[in-house]
GROMACS .gro file of C-alpha atoms in nm:
model
  416
    1MET     CA    1  -2.167  -0.534  -0.636
    2THR     CA    2  -1.930  -0.661  -0.369
    3LYS     CA    3  -1.739  -0.861  -0.634
    4SER     CA    4  -1.635  -0.547  -0.818
    5VAL     CA    5  -1.274  -0.440  -0.873
    6ILE     CA    6  -1.069  -0.184  -1.063
    7VAL     CA    7  -0.734  -0.318  -1.186
    8VAL     CA    8  -0.485  -0.043  -1.268
    9GLY     CA    9  -0.215  -0.154  -1.512
   10ALA     CA   10  -0.263  -0.340  -1.842
   11GLY     CA   11   0.068  -0.520  -1.860
   12VAL     CA   12   0.091  -0.899  -1.836
   13VAL     CA   13   0.049  -0.891  -1.456
   14GLY     CA   14  -0.256  -0.663  -1.454
   15LEU     CA   15  -0.420  -0.841  -1.747
   16SER     CA   16  -0.365  -1.180  -1.583
   17ILE     CA   17  -0.528  -1.054  -1.263
   18ALA     CA   18  -0.822  -0.917  -1.460
   19LEU     CA   19  -0.875  -1.246  -1.646
   20HIS     CA   20  -0.854  -1.463  -1.335
   21LEU     CA   21  -1.098  -1.243  -1.144
   22GLN     CA   22  -1.331  -1.234  -1.442
   23MET     CA   23  -1.330  -1.614  -1.454
   24ARG     CA   24  -1.443  -1.615  -1.090
   25GLY     CA   25  -1.742  -1.395  -1.164
   26TRP     CA   26  -1.599  -1.056  -1.068
   27GLN     CA   27  -1.699  -0.737  -1.245
   28VAL     CA   28  -1.361  -0.604  -1.356
   29GLN     CA   29  -1.269  -0.265  -1.496
   30LEU     CA   30  -0.913  -0.234  -1.629
   31TRP     CA   31  -0.733   0.102  -1.651
   32ASP     CA   32  -0.409   0.210  -1.818
   33ARG     CA   33  -0.275   0.522  -1.982
   34GLN     CA   34  -0.124   0.313  -2.264
   35PRO     CA   35  -0.263   0.037  -2.486
   36ALA     CA   36  -0.232  -0.313  -2.340
   37GLY     CA   37   0.121  -0.443  -2.306
   38GLU     CA   38   0.296  -0.129  -2.429
   39GLY     CA   39   0.477  -0.058  -2.104
   40THR     CA   40   0.744  -0.287  -1.961
   41SER     CA   41   0.560  -0.594  -2.093
   42TYR     CA   42   0.643  -0.479  -2.446
   43GLY     CA   43   1.016  -0.529  -2.430
   44ASN     CA   44   1.204  -0.823  -2.289
   45ALA     CA   45   1.361  -1.146  -2.404
   46GLY     CA   46   1.015  -1.303  -2.426
   47LEU     CA   47   1.107  -1.600  -2.208
   48ILE     CA   48   0.880  -1.789  -1.968
   49GLN     CA   49   1.167  -1.886  -1.741
   50ARG     CA   50   1.078  -2.206  -1.559
   51GLU     CA   51   1.443  -2.240  -1.457
   52ALA     CA   52   1.465  -1.896  -1.289
   53VAL     CA   53   1.396  -2.015  -0.935
   54PHE     CA   54   1.681  -1.799  -0.800
   55PRO     CA   55   1.621  -1.424  -0.813
   56GLN     CA   56   1.894  -1.207  -0.965
   57PRO     CA   57   2.140  -1.146  -0.676
   58PHE     CA   58   2.355  -0.842  -0.604
   59PRO     CA   59   2.720  -0.922  -0.692
   60ARG     CA   60   2.924  -1.015  -0.385
   61ASP     CA   61   3.249  -1.118  -0.553
   62ILE     CA   62   3.511  -0.842  -0.526
   63GLN     CA   63   3.650  -0.905  -0.874
   64GLU     CA   64   3.303  -0.886  -1.026
   65LEU     CA   65   3.225  -0.564  -0.840
   66TRP     CA   66   3.556  -0.419  -0.960
   67ARG     CA   67   3.460  -0.493  -1.322
   68TYR     CA   68   3.137  -0.300  -1.274
   69ALA     CA   69   3.316  -0.010  -1.102
   70GLY     CA   70   3.458   0.112  -1.431
   71ASN     CA   71   3.107   0.129  -1.581
   72ARG     CA   72   3.228  -0.048  -1.894
   73SER     CA   73   3.028  -0.371  -1.861
   74SER     CA   74   2.733  -0.448  -2.087
   75ARG     CA   75   2.592  -0.654  -1.800
   76ALA     CA   76   2.531  -0.351  -1.577
   77GLN     CA   77   2.551   0.023  -1.633
   78TYR     CA   78   2.486   0.298  -1.383
   79ARG     CA   79   2.455   0.674  -1.358
   80PHE     CA   80   2.650   0.820  -1.068
   81ARG     CA   81   2.385   1.067  -0.957
   82ALA     CA   82   2.128   0.786  -0.933
   83LEU     CA   83   2.330   0.583  -0.681
   84PRO     CA   84   2.279   0.782  -0.356
   85PRO     CA   85   1.897   0.751  -0.361
   86LEU     CA   86   1.935   0.381  -0.436
   87ALA     CA   87   2.170   0.316  -0.144
   88PRO     CA   88   1.912   0.201   0.118
   89ALA     CA   89   1.746  -0.044  -0.122
   90PHE     CA   90   2.086  -0.160  -0.250
   91LEU     CA   91   2.204  -0.232   0.105
   92ARG     CA   92   1.900  -0.451   0.169
   93TYR     CA   93   1.951  -0.609  -0.175
   94TRP     CA   94   2.317  -0.684  -0.096
   95ARG     CA   95   2.227  -0.843   0.237
   96ALA     CA   96   1.952  -1.054   0.080
   97SER     CA   97   2.204  -1.180  -0.178
   98ARG     CA   98   2.417  -1.358   0.082
   99PRO     CA   99   2.431  -1.724  -0.030
  100ASP     CA  100   2.233  -1.864   0.263
  101ARG     CA  101   1.966  -1.593   0.236
  102LEU     CA  102   1.954  -1.631  -0.142
  103ARG     CA  103   1.866  -1.998  -0.104
  104ARG     CA  104   1.588  -1.909   0.138
  105SER     CA  105   1.460  -1.652  -0.110
  106ALA     CA  106   1.472  -1.913  -0.385
  107LYS     CA  107   1.224  -2.124  -0.189
  108ASP     CA  108   0.967  -1.842  -0.206
  109TYR     CA  109   1.063  -1.718  -0.553
  110GLY     CA  110   1.061  -2.072  -0.688
  111ALA     CA  111   0.719  -2.138  -0.534
  112LEU     CA  112   0.577  -1.900  -0.796
  113ILE     CA  113   0.817  -1.982  -1.080
  114ARG     CA  114   0.748  -2.355  -1.072
  115HIS     CA  115   0.383  -2.291  -1.176
  116CYS     CA  116   0.464  -2.053  -1.461
  117ILE     CA  117   0.432  -2.293  -1.756
  118GLU     CA  118   0.101  -2.445  -1.648
  119ASP     CA  119  -0.044  -2.104  -1.568
  120HIS     CA  120   0.062  -1.955  -1.902
  121MET     CA  121  -0.084  -2.253  -2.085
  122ALA     CA  122  -0.409  -2.225  -1.885
  123LEU     CA  123  -0.460  -1.867  -2.001
  124ALA     CA  124  -0.346  -1.953  -2.354
  125ALA     CA  125  -0.625  -2.212  -2.368
  126LEU     CA  126  -0.880  -1.942  -2.283
  127THR     CA  127  -0.743  -1.687  -2.532
  128ASP     CA  128  -0.599  -1.693  -2.881
  129ALA     CA  129  -0.242  -1.668  -2.747
  130GLY     CA  130  -0.136  -2.030  -2.799
  131GLU     CA  131   0.033  -1.963  -3.135
  132LEU     CA  132   0.266  -1.708  -2.973
  133TYR     CA  133   0.457  -1.966  -2.769
  134ARG     CA  134   0.759  -2.148  -2.905
  135PRO     CA  135   0.881  -2.457  -2.714
  136GLY     CA  136   1.242  -2.566  -2.697
  137GLY     CA  137   1.377  -2.357  -2.412
  138TRP     CA  138   1.680  -2.132  -2.439
  139VAL     CA  139   2.058  -2.160  -2.422
  140GLN     CA  140   2.301  -1.999  -2.178
  141VAL     CA  141   2.653  -1.985  -2.324
  142PHE     CA  142   2.977  -1.936  -2.132
  143GLN     CA  143   3.314  -1.800  -2.235
  144GLU     CA  144   3.484  -1.902  -1.911
  145ALA     CA  145   3.501  -2.268  -1.804
  146GLU     CA  146   3.483  -2.183  -1.433
  147HIS     CA  147   3.157  -1.992  -1.487
  148TRP     CA  148   3.014  -2.285  -1.682
  149GLN     CA  149   3.104  -2.532  -1.406
  150ALA     CA  150   2.956  -2.306  -1.138
  151GLU     CA  151   2.628  -2.281  -1.330
  152ILE     CA  152   2.616  -2.659  -1.372
  153GLU     CA  153   2.642  -2.692  -0.994
  154ALA     CA  154   2.354  -2.447  -0.956
  155ALA     CA  155   2.155  -2.641  -1.218
  156VAL     CA  156   2.202  -2.963  -1.021
  157TYR     CA  157   2.060  -2.788  -0.714
  158LYS     CA  158   1.765  -2.657  -0.918
  159ARG     CA  159   1.691  -3.003  -1.053
  160LEU     CA  160   1.703  -3.158  -0.708
  161HIS     CA  161   1.490  -2.898  -0.527
  162PHE     CA  162   1.273  -2.743  -0.799
  163ASP     CA  163   1.239  -3.009  -1.073
  164VAL     CA  164   1.423  -2.792  -1.325
  165GLU     CA  165   1.533  -2.974  -1.640
  166TYR     CA  166   1.845  -2.894  -1.839
  167GLU     CA  167   2.122  -3.028  -2.060
  168ALA     CA  168   2.489  -2.938  -2.014
  169TRP     CA  169   2.679  -2.897  -2.344
  170ASP     CA  170   3.056  -2.898  -2.363
  171ALA     CA  171   3.239  -2.695  -2.628
  172ALA     CA  172   3.208  -2.967  -2.892
  173GLN     CA  173   2.836  -3.018  -2.831
  174LEU     CA  174   2.778  -2.643  -2.841
  175ASP     CA  175   2.960  -2.614  -3.174
  176LYS     CA  176   2.745  -2.896  -3.311
  177ARG     CA  177   2.412  -2.762  -3.181
  178LEU     CA  178   2.474  -2.394  -3.261
  179PRO     CA  179   2.737  -2.384  -3.539
  180MET     CA  180   2.650  -2.023  -3.620
  181MET     CA  181   2.809  -1.907  -3.291
  182ARG     CA  182   3.178  -1.825  -3.280
  183PRO     CA  183   3.399  -2.124  -3.191
  184GLY     CA  184   3.605  -2.150  -2.876
  185LEU     CA  185   3.332  -2.108  -2.614
  186ALA     CA  186   3.368  -2.305  -2.290
  187GLY     CA  187   3.024  -2.465  -2.296
  188ALA     CA  188   2.654  -2.404  -2.250
  189ILE     CA  189   2.344  -2.503  -2.056
  190HIS     CA  190   2.026  -2.571  -2.248
  191TRP     CA  191   1.729  -2.497  -2.023
  192THR     CA  192   1.469  -2.719  -2.184
  193GLN     CA  193   1.144  -2.633  -2.003
  194PRO     CA  194   1.101  -2.261  -2.074
  195LEU     CA  195   0.884  -2.126  -2.353
  196ALA     CA  196   0.971  -1.832  -2.578
  197LEU     CA  197   0.728  -1.577  -2.717
  198VAL     CA  198   0.758  -1.475  -3.081
  199GLU     CA  199   0.610  -1.132  -2.997
  200PRO     CA  200   0.568  -1.041  -2.628
  201VAL     CA  201   0.330  -0.748  -2.680
  202ALA     CA  202   0.094  -0.975  -2.875
  203LEU     CA  203   0.040  -1.179  -2.557
  204SER     CA  204  -0.100  -0.875  -2.375
  205GLN     CA  205  -0.314  -0.791  -2.677
  206ALA     CA  206  -0.456  -1.146  -2.685
  207TYR     CA  207  -0.535  -1.127  -2.312
  208LEU     CA  208  -0.712  -0.794  -2.361
  209ARG     CA  209  -0.924  -0.928  -2.649
  210SER     CA  210  -1.040  -1.219  -2.436
  211PHE     CA  211  -1.108  -0.989  -2.141
  212GLN     CA  212  -1.324  -0.758  -2.352
  213GLN     CA  213  -1.503  -1.043  -2.529
  214GLN     CA  214  -1.613  -1.167  -2.188
  215GLY     CA  215  -1.760  -0.829  -2.101
  216GLY     CA  216  -1.461  -0.663  -1.933
  217GLU     CA  217  -1.420  -0.287  -1.971
  218PHE     CA  218  -1.084  -0.133  -2.061
  219VAL     CA  219  -1.042   0.238  -1.983
  220LEU     CA  220  -0.759   0.394  -2.182
  221GLN     CA  221  -0.696   0.697  -1.961
  222ASP     CA  222  -0.431   0.829  -1.728
  223ILE     CA  223  -0.535   0.828  -1.362
  224ARG     CA  224  -0.543   1.168  -1.198
  225THR     CA  225  -0.655   1.076  -0.845
  226LEU     CA  226  -0.711   0.771  -0.626
  227GLU     CA  227  -0.930   0.848  -0.325
  228LYS     CA  228  -1.146   0.675  -0.069
  229ALA     CA  229  -1.516   0.676  -0.154
  230GLY     CA  230  -1.776   0.529   0.078
  231LYS     CA  231  -1.676   0.171   0.153
  232GLY     CA  232  -1.439   0.155  -0.143
  233TRP     CA  233  -1.220   0.367  -0.367
  234GLN     CA  234  -1.269   0.610  -0.653
  235VAL     CA  235  -1.039   0.634  -0.953
  236GLN     CA  236  -1.056   0.962  -1.141
  237GLY     CA  237  -0.926   0.976  -1.496
  238GLU     CA  238  -0.906   1.249  -1.757
  239SER     CA  239  -1.276   1.235  -1.839
  240LEU     CA  240  -1.412   0.940  -1.641
  241HIS     CA  241  -1.433   0.829  -1.281
  242SER     CA  242  -1.522   0.492  -1.135
  243GLU     CA  243  -1.574   0.338  -0.791
  244ALA     CA  244  -1.526  -0.014  -0.656
  245PRO     CA  245  -1.472  -0.184  -0.320
  246TRP     CA  246  -1.130  -0.301  -0.438
  247VAL     CA  247  -0.851  -0.143  -0.642
  248VAL     CA  248  -0.557  -0.358  -0.753
  249LEU     CA  249  -0.245  -0.156  -0.832
  250ALA     CA  250  -0.032  -0.343  -1.088
  251LEU     CA  251   0.150  -0.061  -1.262
  252GLY     CA  252   0.499  -0.208  -1.233
  253ALA     CA  253   0.760   0.063  -1.172
  254TRP     CA  254   0.488   0.330  -1.150
  255THR     CA  255   0.302   0.162  -0.864
  256ILE     CA  256   0.530   0.337  -0.617
  257ASP     CA  257   0.386   0.676  -0.725
  258TRP     CA  258   0.046   0.570  -0.590
  259VAL     CA  259   0.144   0.382  -0.275
  260LYS     CA  260   0.366   0.656  -0.131
  261PRO     CA  261   0.070   0.894  -0.080
  262LEU     CA  262  -0.105   0.604   0.092
  263GLY     CA  263   0.175   0.586   0.350
  264TYR     CA  264   0.362   0.286   0.205
  265ARG     CA  265   0.730   0.324   0.110
  266PRO     CA  266   0.888  -0.014   0.031
  267PRO     CA  267   1.257  -0.038  -0.074
  268VAL     CA  268   1.187  -0.051  -0.447
  269PHE     CA  269   1.431   0.045  -0.720
  270VAL     CA  270   1.421   0.025  -1.098
  271LYS     CA  271   1.643  -0.169  -1.336
  272ARG     CA  272   1.611  -0.017  -1.679
  273GLY     CA  273   1.664  -0.225  -1.992
  274TYR     CA  274   1.680  -0.169  -2.367
  275HIS     CA  275   1.619  -0.373  -2.679
  276GLN     CA  276   1.672  -0.341  -3.052
  277HIS     CA  277   1.581  -0.570  -3.344
  278TYR     CA  278   1.839  -0.678  -3.604
  279SER     CA  279   1.846  -0.872  -3.926
  280GLN     CA  280   2.049  -1.196  -3.951
  281LYS     CA  281   2.320  -1.249  -4.210
  282THR     CA  282   2.339  -1.626  -4.170
  283GLU     CA  283   2.101  -1.896  -4.287
  284PRO     CA  284   1.975  -2.062  -4.080
  285GLY     CA  285   1.978  -1.799  -3.808
  286LEU     CA  286   1.964  -1.858  -3.435
  287PRO     CA  287   1.697  -2.121  -3.365
  288LEU     CA  288   1.666  -2.046  -2.991
  289PRO     CA  289   1.719  -1.749  -2.759
  290VAL     CA  290   2.079  -1.728  -2.638
  291LEU     CA  291   2.211  -1.556  -2.325
  292ASP     CA  292   2.576  -1.452  -2.315
  293SER     CA  293   2.631  -1.529  -1.949
  294GLU     CA  294   2.937  -1.311  -1.901
  295ALA     CA  295   2.812  -1.007  -2.093
  296GLY     CA  296   2.450  -1.026  -1.976
  297TYR     CA  297   2.257  -0.969  -2.301
  298VAL     CA  298   2.011  -1.198  -2.483
  299LEU     CA  299   1.967  -1.264  -2.855
  300ALA     CA  300   1.608  -1.378  -2.909
  301PRO     CA  301   1.453  -1.468  -3.248
  302MET     CA  302   1.117  -1.293  -3.287
  303ARG     CA  303   0.866  -1.203  -3.556
  304HIS     CA  304   1.022  -0.865  -3.622
  305GLY     CA  305   1.384  -0.977  -3.625
  306LEU     CA  306   1.651  -1.090  -3.384
  307ARG     CA  307   1.594  -0.899  -3.060
  308LEU     CA  308   1.904  -0.791  -2.868
  309THR     CA  309   1.827  -0.709  -2.503
  310THR     CA  310   2.069  -0.534  -2.271
  311GLY     CA  311   2.172  -0.595  -1.914
  312ALA     CA  312   2.054  -0.367  -1.633
  313GLU     CA  313   2.093   0.010  -1.624
  314PHE     CA  314   2.073   0.171  -1.281
  315ALA     CA  315   1.934   0.521  -1.325
  316GLN     CA  316   1.643   0.729  -1.209
  317ARG     CA  317   1.326   0.584  -1.356
  318ASP     CA  318   1.241   0.888  -1.566
  319ASP     CA  319   1.592   0.978  -1.683
  320ALA     CA  320   1.642   1.025  -2.056
  321PRO     CA  321   1.746   0.710  -2.247
  322SER     CA  322   2.114   0.635  -2.307
  323LEU     CA  323   2.262   0.468  -2.614
  324ARG     CA  324   2.556   0.324  -2.422
  325PRO     CA  325   2.398   0.003  -2.278
  326LEU     CA  326   2.287  -0.112  -2.622
  327GLN     CA  327   2.614  -0.008  -2.784
  328LEU     CA  328   2.811  -0.220  -2.538
  329ALA     CA  329   2.574  -0.515  -2.582
  330GLU     CA  330   2.593  -0.490  -2.961
  331VAL     CA  331   2.974  -0.494  -2.961
  332ALA     CA  332   2.975  -0.808  -2.745
  333ALA     CA  333   2.696  -0.972  -2.947
  334ARG     CA  334   2.878  -0.928  -3.278
  335LYS     CA  335   3.179  -1.109  -3.134
  336LEU     CA  336   2.963  -1.398  -3.015
  337TYR     CA  337   2.735  -1.417  -3.318
  338PRO     CA  338   2.893  -1.301  -3.645
  339GLY     CA  339   2.557  -1.333  -3.819
  340LEU     CA  340   2.412  -1.028  -3.643
  341GLY     CA  341   2.299  -0.792  -3.919
  342ASN     CA  342   2.171  -0.436  -3.933
  343ALA     CA  343   1.946  -0.263  -3.681
  344LEU     CA  344   1.581  -0.263  -3.791
  345ASP     CA  345   1.417  -0.022  -3.546
  346PRO     CA  346   1.423   0.357  -3.578
  347GLU     CA  347   1.542   0.379  -3.215
  348PRO     CA  348   1.596   0.141  -2.922
  349TRP     CA  349   1.316   0.058  -2.682
  350LEU     CA  350   1.353   0.136  -2.308
  351GLY     CA  351   1.165  -0.037  -2.027
  352HIS     CA  352   1.162  -0.036  -1.646
  353ARG     CA  353   1.175  -0.337  -1.412
  354PRO     CA  354   1.061  -0.271  -1.052
  355CYS     CA  355   1.275  -0.460  -0.801
  356THR     CA  356   1.247  -0.497  -0.424
  357GLY     CA  357   1.521  -0.503  -0.164
  358ASP     CA  358   1.460  -0.871  -0.086
  359MET     CA  359   1.406  -0.971  -0.453
  360LEU     CA  360   1.053  -1.101  -0.393
  361PRO     CA  361   0.741  -0.944  -0.548
  362ILE     CA  362   0.490  -0.748  -0.341
  363ILE     CA  363   0.154  -0.924  -0.362
  364GLY     CA  364  -0.129  -0.871  -0.116
  365PRO     CA  365  -0.364  -0.623   0.050
  366LEU     CA  366  -0.228  -0.296   0.186
  367ARG     CA  367  -0.336  -0.341   0.546
  368GLN     CA  368  -0.332   0.027   0.641
  369GLN     CA  369  -0.557   0.109   0.343
  370PRO     CA  370  -0.843  -0.147   0.327
  371GLY     CA  371  -0.955  -0.209  -0.027
  372ILE     CA  372  -0.612  -0.151  -0.188
  373PHE     CA  373  -0.434  -0.460  -0.322
  374LEU     CA  374  -0.078  -0.457  -0.460
  375ALA     CA  375   0.084  -0.675  -0.726
  376PHE     CA  376   0.421  -0.548  -0.847
  377GLY     CA  377   0.798  -0.577  -0.793
  378HIS     CA  378   0.859  -0.895  -0.994
  379CYS     CA  379   1.212  -0.782  -1.086
  380HIS     CA  380   1.308  -0.955  -1.411
  381GLN     CA  381   1.019  -1.199  -1.410
  382GLY     CA  382   0.694  -1.008  -1.453
  383LEU     CA  383   0.625  -1.186  -1.781
  384THR     CA  384   0.709  -1.527  -1.634
  385MET     CA  385   0.508  -1.478  -1.314
  386GLY     CA  386   0.217  -1.279  -1.458
  387PRO     CA  387  -0.046  -1.556  -1.494
  388THR     CA  388   0.067  -1.717  -1.167
  389THR     CA  389   0.034  -1.384  -0.988
  390GLY     CA  390  -0.311  -1.342  -1.141
  391ARG     CA  391  -0.423  -1.678  -1.004
  392LEU     CA  392  -0.287  -1.601  -0.657
  393VAL     CA  393  -0.446  -1.255  -0.643
  394ALA     CA  394  -0.783  -1.396  -0.749
  395GLN     CA  395  -0.770  -1.663  -0.479
  396MET     CA  396  -0.672  -1.409  -0.214
  397LEU     CA  397  -0.947  -1.163  -0.309
  398GLU     CA  398  -1.196  -1.447  -0.308
  399GLY     CA  399  -1.086  -1.533   0.044
  400ASP     CA  400  -0.968  -1.886  -0.036
  401ALA     CA  401  -0.855  -2.048   0.287
  402GLN     CA  402  -0.564  -2.227   0.120
  403PRO     CA  403  -0.430  -2.062  -0.195
  404PHE     CA  404  -0.215  -2.282  -0.419
  405VAL     CA  405   0.095  -2.114  -0.275
  406ASP     CA  406   0.153  -1.955   0.067
  407PRO     CA  407   0.117  -1.578   0.007
  408ARG     CA  408   0.287  -1.466   0.329
  409PRO     CA  409   0.640  -1.421   0.187
  410TYR     CA  410   0.509  -1.161  -0.060
  411ARG     CA  411   0.290  -0.960   0.181
  412PRO     CA  412   0.335  -0.582   0.160
  413GLU     CA  413   0.369  -0.539   0.537
  414ARG     CA  414   0.709  -0.711   0.539
  415PHE     CA  415   0.836  -0.364   0.446
  416ALA     CA  416   0.638  -0.181   0.718
   0.00000   0.00000   0.00000
């Protein structure tokens, strides 16, 4: 069959691609070494971030960089020996974070983000995932008035150019809306459009059930080799091999392991992140996810407790976990939210976010290797952009003359 494809990676991005291609009549085989959604898609704040039209920039303020230099910030941690290999990608990242370039990037980043709610709801209607979404948005709180005012200015820009909706709360409004938080905060922004998942991994599991019910095959095996075969490609697993004209690589931070042997070396680095679930000592507890803007962690109510997520850790992808990022985030979270109770998990969870030097995902065919298609590098927004990426990939593989968004900004060859 010419409409046959192997999708490698069963996170939200890979599953979304598989579902969209399946809906267009493609024969899809999905591969992963782990059960669906148990990689990076398992652990995050669970937010579908309609407001996140600006990618996460590299700090350019000297005072902010100085705070990170001491490696005592819960917002960002780093391991010294990991920094030299990251330098080329960091330099490109720093340049792309210049205010004028960041606004240009937002145009392309926001082109995907602005479709995230409708695309998530479209897949929810085809699966049994609808009950996992909680409306109401999330709240970004500020301890410093100047930071609050700066974010309001950015929110005005987002509303004007990207139809982002929000409410600005002063200190009194914040105390009234979220009385369980400590008093004395400068203010908050309530981003009203986003959705929150009550259990992120359950979304991937719902997608997989629908995929299999429609005849899709899921191969739970580690891939050993990826080689050309006839007019297509062969994937060899531990005990099974398969061939197809197209292979879509959507393995997140592990995609780079497969594209390097194919001659493609984009400036990709990994931001690691942790989470831990806690009980709540107050009643009622937090009704909405809350981001501490200065400290960089999120408190998100979920089925299994209140999830505390950390900021970014810059380390080698496969380094051993560290307790320090979560320890720093927990200290800050207990000051902000006195109702934070005891840890509920045996140990923290660690995940890996693949990021590119220009902060845009890599989506498109690998020109020097016909039949290979890439979909990774979504930085912090793989969950948010997953269904939208799936729709775009399906349109591109189908050869649609005019996809719903211009795919050129995300093309792999921009990093030739």
